Amino acid sequence: MIGILTRILGKLLWVAVVFFGITVISFWVIHLAPGSPTDLQTTLNPEVSAESRRRLQELYGLDKPLYVQYANWVARMATFDFGRSMSGDHRPVWDKIKERLPLTFGMNILALVLTLAITIPIGVASAYWQGGWFDRSMTIFVFLGFAMPGFWLALLLMLLFGVHWQVLPISGLTSLDFAYLSTWEKLMDLASHLAMPIFIYTFGSLAGMSRFMRSSMLEVLRQDYILTAKAKGLPTRTVVFKHALRNALLPVITILGLSIPGLIGGSVIIESIFALPGLGQLFYQGVMSRDYPLIMGNLVLGAVLTLAGNLLADLAYGLADPRIRSGGGRAG
């Protein structure tokens, strides 16, 4: 019991140190970028005086040394106050993030579920029939997805399904007459708008996940206990899915935990291309306007997801391998 508590405290301390390091580096890097949040409000107006620029700097606290700005930001963040946006409507940052959070998370979680539902069977079947026609065809298929840039595939699908065939909308989340549609029609309208983005998220993730699953399954199938199970005459289904698959999932769990931060980072390009009001588009707008509080709010959320992904991977390791729960093994 003491060992488990010590391990938990050690992990929490590690999370705190890493989170602090991420915020320090992020805060420093975004201030290194050329430009300032006040530039968009002053440079395009020839009547703005130097005194007005100085007062804007004081209003946003940008006249203070960088370490003072960081200390003030940390003090606000400790009370879960990410400040107000420096651009646009100047609303609280957390309010703007909360509005965009469901769409981005919903799309990426759905894409993640679809990816796992597709890649695990592909990886298992490719490993079981190694070198066969299925293994070779799936290798070609998934690496085509890996080689295609997401933005290029998005533009290609928009041109094909939105312009030539005109069967799917190419931008936005809903149609103009969405409010007048029935419940079923609203669901279909949302599905049609999200079909291409979710397909791109899923297709781009197939290669890495399926290859990891295949290589892990191949390694497990060569283990002595698998050969013993086969020698005892156990059915192939039992050997593959009960004995081999559970241990083969361990490396995939690691990749799954590390893919959680991509819920935000991977959405920037796709949401900008399809004009979807999600966190990715919000982050892009914040970077373009040098909106420091908005950028830091998104980066903090990404850092929390990264650290949470690692912790969840550790927990999932314990669920997949009882030896780790009993202290007989380590997650890596």
XYZ file of N, CA, C and O in Angstrom, residues 15 45 51 57 69 103 138-139 145 154 171 184 239 245 262 264 293 298 300 315:
80
model
N 3.967 15.295 -12.736
C 2.988 16.034 -13.534
C 3.072 17.524 -13.243
O 3.042 18.359 -14.158
N -4.748 52.037 -37.955
C -5.401 53.327 -37.710
C -4.348 54.429 -37.687
O -3.599 54.553 -36.724
N 0.896 57.867 -27.464
C 0.328 57.808 -26.127
C -0.774 56.757 -26.052
O -0.896 56.030 -25.063
N -0.809 49.240 -24.029
C 0.172 48.330 -23.444
C -0.042 48.220 -21.930
O 0.029 47.136 -21.352
N 4.662 39.443 -15.901
C 3.467 39.037 -16.650
C 3.158 37.570 -16.398
O 1.986 37.191 -16.223
N -17.491 20.435 -29.898
C -17.351 20.059 -31.305
C -16.016 19.366 -31.556
O -15.968 18.286 -32.169
N -3.544 -4.410 -47.253
C -3.753 -3.468 -46.161
C -2.526 -2.581 -45.953
O -2.649 -1.411 -45.599
N -1.338 -3.119 -46.165
C -0.127 -2.306 -46.052
C -0.140 -1.173 -47.065
O 0.170 -0.016 -46.740
N -2.781 6.329 -46.918
C -3.324 7.312 -45.986
C -2.246 8.034 -45.220
O -2.357 9.234 -44.952
N -8.159 16.893 -47.757
C -9.360 17.681 -47.496
C -9.772 18.467 -48.734
O -10.957 18.480 -49.110
N -18.232 23.454 -46.105
C -17.811 24.348 -45.022
C -18.949 24.521 -44.031
O -20.124 24.309 -44.349
N -34.672 14.718 -37.070
C -33.941 13.779 -37.918
C -33.165 14.512 -39.013
O -32.027 14.178 -39.308
N -7.043 -18.592 -28.897
C -5.617 -18.271 -28.823
C -5.367 -16.821 -29.227
O -4.634 -16.079 -28.561
N -4.265 -11.188 -28.021
C -4.710 -9.811 -28.255
C -4.524 -8.933 -27.031
O -4.104 -7.777 -27.149
N -3.594 15.358 -29.548
C -3.949 15.667 -30.927
C -5.393 16.074 -31.095
O -5.787 16.543 -32.172
N -6.629 18.634 -30.004
C -6.586 20.064 -30.306
C -5.617 20.345 -31.438
O -5.961 20.972 -32.437
N -3.619 35.645 -23.955
C -4.444 34.838 -23.038
C -5.151 33.688 -23.742
O -5.243 32.583 -23.186
N -5.443 27.742 -24.645
C -5.422 26.541 -25.482
C -4.206 25.677 -25.185
O -4.301 24.440 -25.182
N -2.545 25.469 -22.340
C -2.740 24.820 -21.036
C -3.660 23.612 -21.176
O -3.409 22.549 -20.604
N -2.784 3.759 -16.324
C -3.926 3.034 -15.762
C -4.393 1.934 -16.705
O -4.732 0.826 -16.280
